[in-house]
Short mmCIF file of C-alpha atoms in Angstrom, two decimals:
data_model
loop_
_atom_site.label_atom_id
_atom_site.label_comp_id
_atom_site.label_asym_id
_atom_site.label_seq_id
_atom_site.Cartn_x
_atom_site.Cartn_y
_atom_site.Cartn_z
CA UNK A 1 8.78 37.99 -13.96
CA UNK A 2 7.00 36.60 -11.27
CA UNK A 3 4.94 34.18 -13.40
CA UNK A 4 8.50 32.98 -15.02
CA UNK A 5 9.28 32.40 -10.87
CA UNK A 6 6.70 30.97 -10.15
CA UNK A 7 6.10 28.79 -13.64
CA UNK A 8 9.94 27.14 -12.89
CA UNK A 9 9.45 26.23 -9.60
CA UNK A 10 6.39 24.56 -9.96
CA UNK A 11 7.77 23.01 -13.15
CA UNK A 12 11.02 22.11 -11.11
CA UNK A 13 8.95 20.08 -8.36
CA UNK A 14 6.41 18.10 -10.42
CA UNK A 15 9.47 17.15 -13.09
CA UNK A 16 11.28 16.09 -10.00
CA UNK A 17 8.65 14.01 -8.83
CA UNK A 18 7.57 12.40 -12.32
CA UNK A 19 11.40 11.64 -13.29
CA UNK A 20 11.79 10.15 -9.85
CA UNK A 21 9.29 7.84 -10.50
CA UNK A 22 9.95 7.09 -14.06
CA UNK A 23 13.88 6.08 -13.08
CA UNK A 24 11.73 3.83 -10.58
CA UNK A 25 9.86 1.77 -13.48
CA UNK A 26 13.18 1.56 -15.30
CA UNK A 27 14.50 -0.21 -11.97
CA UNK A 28 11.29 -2.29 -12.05
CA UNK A 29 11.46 -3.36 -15.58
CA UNK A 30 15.41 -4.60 -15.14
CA UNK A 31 15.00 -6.24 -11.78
CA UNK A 32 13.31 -9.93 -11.99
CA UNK A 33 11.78 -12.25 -10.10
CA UNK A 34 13.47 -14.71 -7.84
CA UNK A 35 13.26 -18.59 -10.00
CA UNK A 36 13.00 -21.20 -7.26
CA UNK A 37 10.97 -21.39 -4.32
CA UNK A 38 13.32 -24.36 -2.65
CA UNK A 39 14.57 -23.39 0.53
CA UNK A 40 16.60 -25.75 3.38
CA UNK A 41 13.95 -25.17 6.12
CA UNK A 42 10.64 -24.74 6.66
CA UNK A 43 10.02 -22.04 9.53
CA UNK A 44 6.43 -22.54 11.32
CA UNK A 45 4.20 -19.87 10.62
CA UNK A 46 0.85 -18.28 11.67
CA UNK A 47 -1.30 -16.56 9.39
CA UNK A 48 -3.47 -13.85 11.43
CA UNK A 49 -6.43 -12.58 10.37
CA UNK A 50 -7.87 -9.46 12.02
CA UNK A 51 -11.43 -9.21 11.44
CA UNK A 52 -14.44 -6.85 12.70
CA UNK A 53 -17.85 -8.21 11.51
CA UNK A 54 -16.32 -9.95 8.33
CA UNK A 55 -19.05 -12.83 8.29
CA UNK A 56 -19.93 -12.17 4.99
CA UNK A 57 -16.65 -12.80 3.93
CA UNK A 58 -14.36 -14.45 5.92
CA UNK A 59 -15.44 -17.98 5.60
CA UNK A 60 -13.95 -17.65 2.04
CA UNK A 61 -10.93 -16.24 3.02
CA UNK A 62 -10.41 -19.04 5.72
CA UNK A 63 -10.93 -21.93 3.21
CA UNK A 64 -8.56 -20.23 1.05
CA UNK A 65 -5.83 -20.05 3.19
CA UNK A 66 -5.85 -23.31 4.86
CA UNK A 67 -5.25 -24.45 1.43
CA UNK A 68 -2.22 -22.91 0.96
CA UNK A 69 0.60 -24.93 -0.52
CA UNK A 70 2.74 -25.92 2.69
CA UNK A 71 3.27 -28.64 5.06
CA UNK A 72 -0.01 -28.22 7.18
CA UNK A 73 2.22 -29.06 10.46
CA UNK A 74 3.88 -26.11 9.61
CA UNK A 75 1.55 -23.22 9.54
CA UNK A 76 -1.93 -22.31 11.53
CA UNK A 77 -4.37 -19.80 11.04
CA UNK A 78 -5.59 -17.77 13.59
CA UNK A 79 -8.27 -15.31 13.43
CA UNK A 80 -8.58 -12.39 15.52
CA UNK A 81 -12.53 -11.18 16.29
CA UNK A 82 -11.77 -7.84 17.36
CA UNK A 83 -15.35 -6.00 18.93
CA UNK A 84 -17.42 -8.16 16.71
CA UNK A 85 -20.90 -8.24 17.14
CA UNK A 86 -21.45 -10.42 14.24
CA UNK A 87 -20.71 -14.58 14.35
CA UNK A 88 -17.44 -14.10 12.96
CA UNK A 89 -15.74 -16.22 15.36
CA UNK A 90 -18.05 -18.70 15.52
CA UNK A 91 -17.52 -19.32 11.76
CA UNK A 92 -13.96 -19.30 11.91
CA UNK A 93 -14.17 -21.90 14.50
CA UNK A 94 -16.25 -23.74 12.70
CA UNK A 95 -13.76 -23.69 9.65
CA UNK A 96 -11.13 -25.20 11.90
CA UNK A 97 -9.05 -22.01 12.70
CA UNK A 98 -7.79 -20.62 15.78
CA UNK A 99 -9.25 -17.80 17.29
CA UNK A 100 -8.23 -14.94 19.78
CA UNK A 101 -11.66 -12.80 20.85
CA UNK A 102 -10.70 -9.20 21.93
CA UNK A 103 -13.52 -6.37 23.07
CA UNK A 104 -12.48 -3.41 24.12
CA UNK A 105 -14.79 -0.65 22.71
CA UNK A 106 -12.24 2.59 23.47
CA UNK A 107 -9.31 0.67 21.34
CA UNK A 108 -10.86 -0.34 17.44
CA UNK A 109 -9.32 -0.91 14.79
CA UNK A 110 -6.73 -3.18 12.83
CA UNK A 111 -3.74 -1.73 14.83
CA UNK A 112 -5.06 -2.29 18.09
CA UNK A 113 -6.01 -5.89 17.28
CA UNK A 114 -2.86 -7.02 15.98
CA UNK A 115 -0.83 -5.72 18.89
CA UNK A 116 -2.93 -7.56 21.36
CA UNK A 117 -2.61 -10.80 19.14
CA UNK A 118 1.59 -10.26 18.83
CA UNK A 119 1.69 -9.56 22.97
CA UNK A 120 -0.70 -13.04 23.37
CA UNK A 121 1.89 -14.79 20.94
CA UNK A 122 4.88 -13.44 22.32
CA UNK A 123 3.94 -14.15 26.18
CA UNK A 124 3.32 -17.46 25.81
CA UNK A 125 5.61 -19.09 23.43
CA UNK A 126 5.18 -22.59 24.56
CA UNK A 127 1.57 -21.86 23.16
CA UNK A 128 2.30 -20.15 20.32
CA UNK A 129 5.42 -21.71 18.82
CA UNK A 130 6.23 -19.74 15.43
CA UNK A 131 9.28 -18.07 13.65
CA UNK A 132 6.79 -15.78 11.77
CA UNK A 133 3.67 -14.65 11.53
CA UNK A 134 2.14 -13.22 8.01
CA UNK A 135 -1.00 -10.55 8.23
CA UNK A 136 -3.75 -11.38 5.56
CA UNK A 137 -7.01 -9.13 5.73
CA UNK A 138 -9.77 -10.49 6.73
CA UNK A 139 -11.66 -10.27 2.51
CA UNK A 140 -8.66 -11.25 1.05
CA UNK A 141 -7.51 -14.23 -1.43
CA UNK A 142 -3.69 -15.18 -1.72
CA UNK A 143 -2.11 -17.02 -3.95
CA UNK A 144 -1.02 -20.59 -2.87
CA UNK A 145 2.42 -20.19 -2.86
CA UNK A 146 2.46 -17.83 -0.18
CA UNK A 147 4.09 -19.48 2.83
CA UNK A 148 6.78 -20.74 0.54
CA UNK A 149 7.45 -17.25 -0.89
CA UNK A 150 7.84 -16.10 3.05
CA UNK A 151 9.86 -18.90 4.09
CA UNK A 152 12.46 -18.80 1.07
CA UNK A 153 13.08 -15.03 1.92
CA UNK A 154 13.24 -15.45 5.31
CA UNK A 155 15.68 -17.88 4.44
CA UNK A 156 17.40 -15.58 3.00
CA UNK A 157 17.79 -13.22 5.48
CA UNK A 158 14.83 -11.27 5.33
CA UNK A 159 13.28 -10.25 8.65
CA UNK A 160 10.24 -8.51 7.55
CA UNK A 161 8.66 -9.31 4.11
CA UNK A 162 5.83 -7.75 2.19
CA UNK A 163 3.81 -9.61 -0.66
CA UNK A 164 2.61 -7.92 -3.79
CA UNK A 165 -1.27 -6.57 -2.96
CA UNK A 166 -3.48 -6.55 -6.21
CA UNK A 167 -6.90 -6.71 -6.93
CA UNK A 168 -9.02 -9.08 -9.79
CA UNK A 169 -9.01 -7.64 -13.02
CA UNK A 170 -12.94 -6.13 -13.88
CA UNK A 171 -12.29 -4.66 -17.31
CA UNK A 172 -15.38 -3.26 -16.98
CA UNK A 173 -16.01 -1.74 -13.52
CA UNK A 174 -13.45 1.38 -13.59
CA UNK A 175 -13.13 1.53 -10.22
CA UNK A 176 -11.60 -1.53 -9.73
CA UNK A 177 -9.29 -1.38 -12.83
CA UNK A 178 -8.40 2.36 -12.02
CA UNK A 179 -7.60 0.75 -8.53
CA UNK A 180 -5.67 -2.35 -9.88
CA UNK A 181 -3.36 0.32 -11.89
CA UNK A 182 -2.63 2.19 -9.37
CA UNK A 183 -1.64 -0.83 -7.47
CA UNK A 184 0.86 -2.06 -10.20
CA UNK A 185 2.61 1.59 -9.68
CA UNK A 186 2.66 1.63 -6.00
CA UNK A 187 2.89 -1.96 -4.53
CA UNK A 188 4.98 -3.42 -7.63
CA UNK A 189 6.69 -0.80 -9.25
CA UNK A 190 8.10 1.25 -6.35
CA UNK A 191 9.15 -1.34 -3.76
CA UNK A 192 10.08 -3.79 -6.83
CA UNK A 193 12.57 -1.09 -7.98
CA UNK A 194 13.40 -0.05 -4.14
CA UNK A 195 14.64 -3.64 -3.77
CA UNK A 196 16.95 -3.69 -6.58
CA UNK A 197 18.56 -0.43 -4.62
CA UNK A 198 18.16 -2.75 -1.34
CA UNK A 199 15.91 0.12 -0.10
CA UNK A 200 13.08 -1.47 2.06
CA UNK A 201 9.92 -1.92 0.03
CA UNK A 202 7.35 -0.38 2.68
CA UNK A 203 4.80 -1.96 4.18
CA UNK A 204 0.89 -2.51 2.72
CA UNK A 205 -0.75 -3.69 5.10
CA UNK A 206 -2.11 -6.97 3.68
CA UNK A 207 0.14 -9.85 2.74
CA UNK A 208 3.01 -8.38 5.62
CA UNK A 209 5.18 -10.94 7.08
CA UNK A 210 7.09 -10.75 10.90
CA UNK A 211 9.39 -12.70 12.33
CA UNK A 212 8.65 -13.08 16.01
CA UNK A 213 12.32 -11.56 16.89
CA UNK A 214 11.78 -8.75 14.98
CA UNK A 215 8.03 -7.98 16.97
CA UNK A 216 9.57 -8.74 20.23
CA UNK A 217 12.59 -6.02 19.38
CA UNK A 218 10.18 -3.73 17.90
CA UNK A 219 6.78 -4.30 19.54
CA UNK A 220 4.13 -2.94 17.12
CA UNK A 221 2.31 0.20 18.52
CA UNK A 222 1.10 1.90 15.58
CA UNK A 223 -2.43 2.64 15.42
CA UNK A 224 -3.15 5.23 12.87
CA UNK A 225 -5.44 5.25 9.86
CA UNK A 226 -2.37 3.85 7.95
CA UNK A 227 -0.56 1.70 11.02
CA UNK A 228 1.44 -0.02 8.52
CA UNK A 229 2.81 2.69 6.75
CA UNK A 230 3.75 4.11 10.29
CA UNK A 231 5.01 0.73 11.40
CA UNK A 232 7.46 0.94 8.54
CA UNK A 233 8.49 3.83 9.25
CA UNK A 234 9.46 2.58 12.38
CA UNK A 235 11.17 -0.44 11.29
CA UNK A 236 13.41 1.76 8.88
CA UNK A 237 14.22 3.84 11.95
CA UNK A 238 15.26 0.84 13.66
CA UNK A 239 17.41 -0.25 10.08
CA UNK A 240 15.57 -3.17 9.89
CA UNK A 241 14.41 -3.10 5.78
CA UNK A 242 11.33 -4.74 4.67
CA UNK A 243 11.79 -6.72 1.58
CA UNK A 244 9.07 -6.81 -1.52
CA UNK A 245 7.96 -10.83 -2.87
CA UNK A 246 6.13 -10.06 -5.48
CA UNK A 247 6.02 -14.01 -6.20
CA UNK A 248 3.50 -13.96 -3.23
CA UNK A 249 0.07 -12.17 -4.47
CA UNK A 250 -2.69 -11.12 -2.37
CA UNK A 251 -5.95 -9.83 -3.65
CA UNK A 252 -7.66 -7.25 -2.18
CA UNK A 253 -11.70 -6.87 -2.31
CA UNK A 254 -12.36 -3.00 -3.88
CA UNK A 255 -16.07 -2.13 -3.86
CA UNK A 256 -17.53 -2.03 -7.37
CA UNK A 257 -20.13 1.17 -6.64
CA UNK A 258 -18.15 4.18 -6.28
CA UNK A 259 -20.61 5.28 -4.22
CA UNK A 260 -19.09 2.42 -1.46
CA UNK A 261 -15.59 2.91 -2.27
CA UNK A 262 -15.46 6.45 -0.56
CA UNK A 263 -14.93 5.39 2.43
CA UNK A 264 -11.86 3.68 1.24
CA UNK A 265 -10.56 6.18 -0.73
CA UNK A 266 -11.27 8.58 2.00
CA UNK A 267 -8.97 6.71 4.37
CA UNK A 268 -6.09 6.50 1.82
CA UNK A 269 -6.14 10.36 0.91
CA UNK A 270 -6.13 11.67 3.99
CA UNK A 271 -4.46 8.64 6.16
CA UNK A 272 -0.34 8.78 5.57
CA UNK A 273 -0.84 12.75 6.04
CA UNK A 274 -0.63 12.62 10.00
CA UNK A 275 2.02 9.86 9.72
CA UNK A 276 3.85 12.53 7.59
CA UNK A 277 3.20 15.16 9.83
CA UNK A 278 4.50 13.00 12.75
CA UNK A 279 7.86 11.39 10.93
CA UNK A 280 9.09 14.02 8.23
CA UNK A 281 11.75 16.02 10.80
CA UNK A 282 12.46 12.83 12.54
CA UNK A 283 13.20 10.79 8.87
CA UNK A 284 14.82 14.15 7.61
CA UNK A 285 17.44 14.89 10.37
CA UNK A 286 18.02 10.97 10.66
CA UNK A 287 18.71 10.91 6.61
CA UNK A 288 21.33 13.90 7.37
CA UNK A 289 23.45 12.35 10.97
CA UNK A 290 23.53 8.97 9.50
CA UNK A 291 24.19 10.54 5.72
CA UNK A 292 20.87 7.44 4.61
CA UNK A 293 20.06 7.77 1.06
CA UNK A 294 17.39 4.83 2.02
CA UNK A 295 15.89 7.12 4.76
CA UNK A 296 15.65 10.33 2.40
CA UNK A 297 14.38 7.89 -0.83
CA UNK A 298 11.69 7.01 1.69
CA UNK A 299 11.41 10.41 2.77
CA UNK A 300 10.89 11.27 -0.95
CA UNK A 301 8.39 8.38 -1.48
CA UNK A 302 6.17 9.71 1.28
CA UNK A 303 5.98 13.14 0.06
CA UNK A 304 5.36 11.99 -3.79
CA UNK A 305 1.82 12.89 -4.15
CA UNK A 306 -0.50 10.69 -6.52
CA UNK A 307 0.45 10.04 -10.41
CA UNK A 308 -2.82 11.12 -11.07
CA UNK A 309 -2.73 14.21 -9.02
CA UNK A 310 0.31 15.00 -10.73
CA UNK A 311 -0.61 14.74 -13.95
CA UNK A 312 -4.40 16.74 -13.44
CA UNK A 313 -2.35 19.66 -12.29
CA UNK A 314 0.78 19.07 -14.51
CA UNK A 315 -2.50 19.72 -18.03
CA UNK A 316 -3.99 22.27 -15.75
CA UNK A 317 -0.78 24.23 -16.23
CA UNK A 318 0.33 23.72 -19.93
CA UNK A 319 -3.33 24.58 -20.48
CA UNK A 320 -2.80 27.82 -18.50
CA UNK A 321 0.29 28.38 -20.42
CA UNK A 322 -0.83 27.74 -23.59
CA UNK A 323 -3.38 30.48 -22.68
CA UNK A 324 -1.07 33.15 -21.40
CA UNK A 325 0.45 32.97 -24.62
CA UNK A 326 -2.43 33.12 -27.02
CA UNK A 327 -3.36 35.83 -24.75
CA UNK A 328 -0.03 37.65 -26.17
CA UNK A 329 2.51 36.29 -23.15
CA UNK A 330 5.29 34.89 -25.23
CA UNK A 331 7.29 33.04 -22.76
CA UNK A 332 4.31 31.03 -21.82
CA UNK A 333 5.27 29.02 -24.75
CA UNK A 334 7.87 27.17 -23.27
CA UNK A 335 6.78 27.06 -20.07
CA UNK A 336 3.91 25.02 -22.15
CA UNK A 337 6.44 22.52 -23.83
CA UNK A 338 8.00 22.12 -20.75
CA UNK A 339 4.50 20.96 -18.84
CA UNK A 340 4.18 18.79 -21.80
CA UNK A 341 7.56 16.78 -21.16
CA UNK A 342 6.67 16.42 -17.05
CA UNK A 343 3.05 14.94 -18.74
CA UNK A 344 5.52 12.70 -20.64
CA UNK A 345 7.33 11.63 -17.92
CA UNK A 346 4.30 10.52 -16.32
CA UNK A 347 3.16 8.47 -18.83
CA UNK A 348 6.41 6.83 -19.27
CA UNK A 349 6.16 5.73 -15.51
CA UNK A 350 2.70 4.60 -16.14
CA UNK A 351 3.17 2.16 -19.27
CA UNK A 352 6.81 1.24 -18.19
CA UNK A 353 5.63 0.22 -14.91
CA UNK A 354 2.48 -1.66 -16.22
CA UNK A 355 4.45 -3.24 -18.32
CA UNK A 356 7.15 -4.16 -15.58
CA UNK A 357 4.21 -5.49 -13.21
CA UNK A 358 2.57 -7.08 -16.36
CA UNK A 359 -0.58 -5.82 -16.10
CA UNK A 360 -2.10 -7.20 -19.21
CA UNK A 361 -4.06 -5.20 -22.03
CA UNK A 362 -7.00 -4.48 -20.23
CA UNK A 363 -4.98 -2.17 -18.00
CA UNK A 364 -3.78 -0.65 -20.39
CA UNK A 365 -7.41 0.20 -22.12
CA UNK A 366 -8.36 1.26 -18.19
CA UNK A 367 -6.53 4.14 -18.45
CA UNK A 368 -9.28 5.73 -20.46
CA UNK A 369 -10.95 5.60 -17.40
CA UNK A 370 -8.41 8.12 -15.67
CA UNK A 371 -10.10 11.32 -16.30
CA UNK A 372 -13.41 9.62 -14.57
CA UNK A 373 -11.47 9.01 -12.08
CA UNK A 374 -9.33 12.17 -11.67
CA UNK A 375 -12.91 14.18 -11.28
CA UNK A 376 -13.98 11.77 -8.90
CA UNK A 377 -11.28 12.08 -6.39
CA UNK A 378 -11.60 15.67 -6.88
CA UNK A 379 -14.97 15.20 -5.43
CA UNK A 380 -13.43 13.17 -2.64
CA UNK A 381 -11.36 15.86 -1.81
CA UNK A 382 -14.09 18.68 -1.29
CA UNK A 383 -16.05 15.86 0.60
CA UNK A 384 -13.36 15.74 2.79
CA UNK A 385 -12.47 19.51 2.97
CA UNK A 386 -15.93 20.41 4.12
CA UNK A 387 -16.73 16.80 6.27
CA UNK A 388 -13.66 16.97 7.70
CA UNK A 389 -11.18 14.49 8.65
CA UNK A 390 -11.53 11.71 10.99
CA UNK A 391 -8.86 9.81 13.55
CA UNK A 392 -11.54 6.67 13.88
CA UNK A 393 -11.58 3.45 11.63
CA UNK A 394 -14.26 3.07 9.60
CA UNK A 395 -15.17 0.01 8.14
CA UNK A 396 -15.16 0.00 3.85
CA UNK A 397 -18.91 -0.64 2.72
CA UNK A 398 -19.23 -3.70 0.68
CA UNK A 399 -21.22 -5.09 -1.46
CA UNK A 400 -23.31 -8.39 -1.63
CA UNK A 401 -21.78 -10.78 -3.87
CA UNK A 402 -23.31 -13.88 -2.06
#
């Protein structure tokens, strides 16, 4: 009896969780991307750049983004050197950008450095004279169309924006590919599908676009591990919704050694768990007085735990089923098939929504590489179980590709 209790409910919250994301990749797959790029106006922008000892890096970035396709009296660059001890500045000088130095020792990190940039902007206007300003990290590429893609939904009403984040296809570093799937799932699939709903998309971080209205209604003060995830929540509070253009692409730089990509990892595991912490009983009673099925969706979305998590423990159980019943425990059986249809589900959401995102073949072919990776982030977890967690930035170790 208390296995059959115990057996449904677990079965009950993981088939919640997989079906809720496979009716997301069905949204995905039906909703499209917008044709034209032609838009009425062009708004003046600034593309920041927060950067802490990027000078292996950033010069690239820089080049890249001064190139992108849009009237050049229309947009600047401005990099932000925040507690650098590197030349960083000096090199984005050098590559004709603007650049805002900020030290303050007691205050690091990303958050920190883009609220002192948005107060700069915002109290002198006459000197900093944009409708919007879009966030690019500071080891990122973006695709060329980006301003445009910002401008035409601004145009169109939207307020906040949020590109699609991606990283280069490496067919044969798993890492990255693992990475790059899980990507398509979560910064295509889900807001793509939330914005078919006209649910706000979330915010990633990278490739995040502001109009100045919006900053000076809402002044950013998130400063977490995951500030933008927090600033969203925020901005949903506030009902302002963050739209998802996936037209605009921005790739992000994964290290190749594992070995370097723990840090990384780290910060994602263990980073939205504080925000959740912080936000669930405020998003939860605000869902119920204002009767929000966009606050409890993103409610829902914040408590989904990891595809791959689900599906580890979703074989962990039909294997313990299958078990119990060889082991003379009849209605283990079903309990098996049962496991086997939430594993289903899961893999429906996974090739659906690759598929949606057009991933390509080789993605595809990665997910051999999701049982390597599913033991690795097991590892990650005891690291952090017995390390312990950490409120301080830490910067993602990189490797030399010079």
């Amino acid at each position: 009896m208390i296995i059959s209790i115990v057996q449904i409910t677990l079965i009950s919250i993981c088939g919640f969780f997989m079906l809720y994301l496979a009716i997301l990749s069905i949204l995905a797959y039906k909703e499209r991307d917008i044709k034209s790029l032609q838009a009425q106006t062009k708004k003046k922008f600034v593309i920041v750049v927060p950067a802490y000892n990027e000078a292996d890096t950033i010069a690239r970035t820089l080049q890249n983004l001064l190139d992108v396709d849009y009237p050049a009296d229309k947009f600047d660059v401005l990099v932000i050197a925040d507690n650098c001890t590197d030349n960083t500045a000096e090199i984005a000088k050098k590559e004709g950008t603007k650049v805002m130095i900020r030290n303050n020792p007691e205050k690091r990190g990303k958050g920190y450095a883009l609220r002192y940039c948005f107060d700069k902007m915002l109290q002198n206007k006459k000197k900093y004279p944009y409708d919007a300003v879009v966030v690019v990290d500071a080891d990122s590429i973006v695709t060329e169309n980006l301003l445009r893609v910002m401008n035409k939904y601004s145009e169109g009403g939207g307020k906040v924006i949020q590109g699609y984040l991606t990283v280069d296809s490496k067919p044969n570093v798993w890492t990255s590919e693992i990475i790059r799937i899980g990507f398509a799932l979560y910064n295509y699939v889900r807001p793509l599908a939330r914005r078919a709903l006209g649910y706000p998309a979330g915010l990633r971080g990278n490739g995040m676009c502001f109009s100045m209205d919006v900053l000076e209604e809402i002044p950013w003060d998130a400063y977490s591990l995951t500030e933008d995830l927090e600033y969203g929540l925020k901005l949903l509070l506030h009902d302002v919704n963050v739209v998802f253009a996936p037209e605009a692409i921005g790739y992000n730089v994964v290290p190749e050694d594992a070995k370097n990509a723990e840090s990384q990892r780290e910060r994602w595991e263990i980073g939205r768990y504080p925000v959740l912490k912080k936000y669930f009983g405020k998003l939860f009673l605000t869902a119920l007085k204002r009767r929000s099925f966009k606050i409890l969706d993103t409610l829902i979305d914040l408590v989904t735990p990891p595809i791959v998590n689900l599906l580890v423990f979703s074989a962990v159980m039909s294997v313990a089923s299958l078990l119990l019943w060889w082991f003379g425990i009849q209605q283990t059986l079903l309990y098996f098939w049962l496991w086997c249809g939430v594993i289903g589900l899961g893999i429906f959401h996974a090739l659906l929504g690759l598929h949606a995102a057009n991933a390509g073949k080789s993605a595809y072919r990665s997910l051999l590489y999701v049982p390597k990776y599913a033991l690795w982030k097991i590892y990650i977890y005891f690291k952090i179980l017995f390390k312990g967690r950490t409120s301080e930035w830490v910067r993602t170790s990189r490797e030399n590709n010079s």
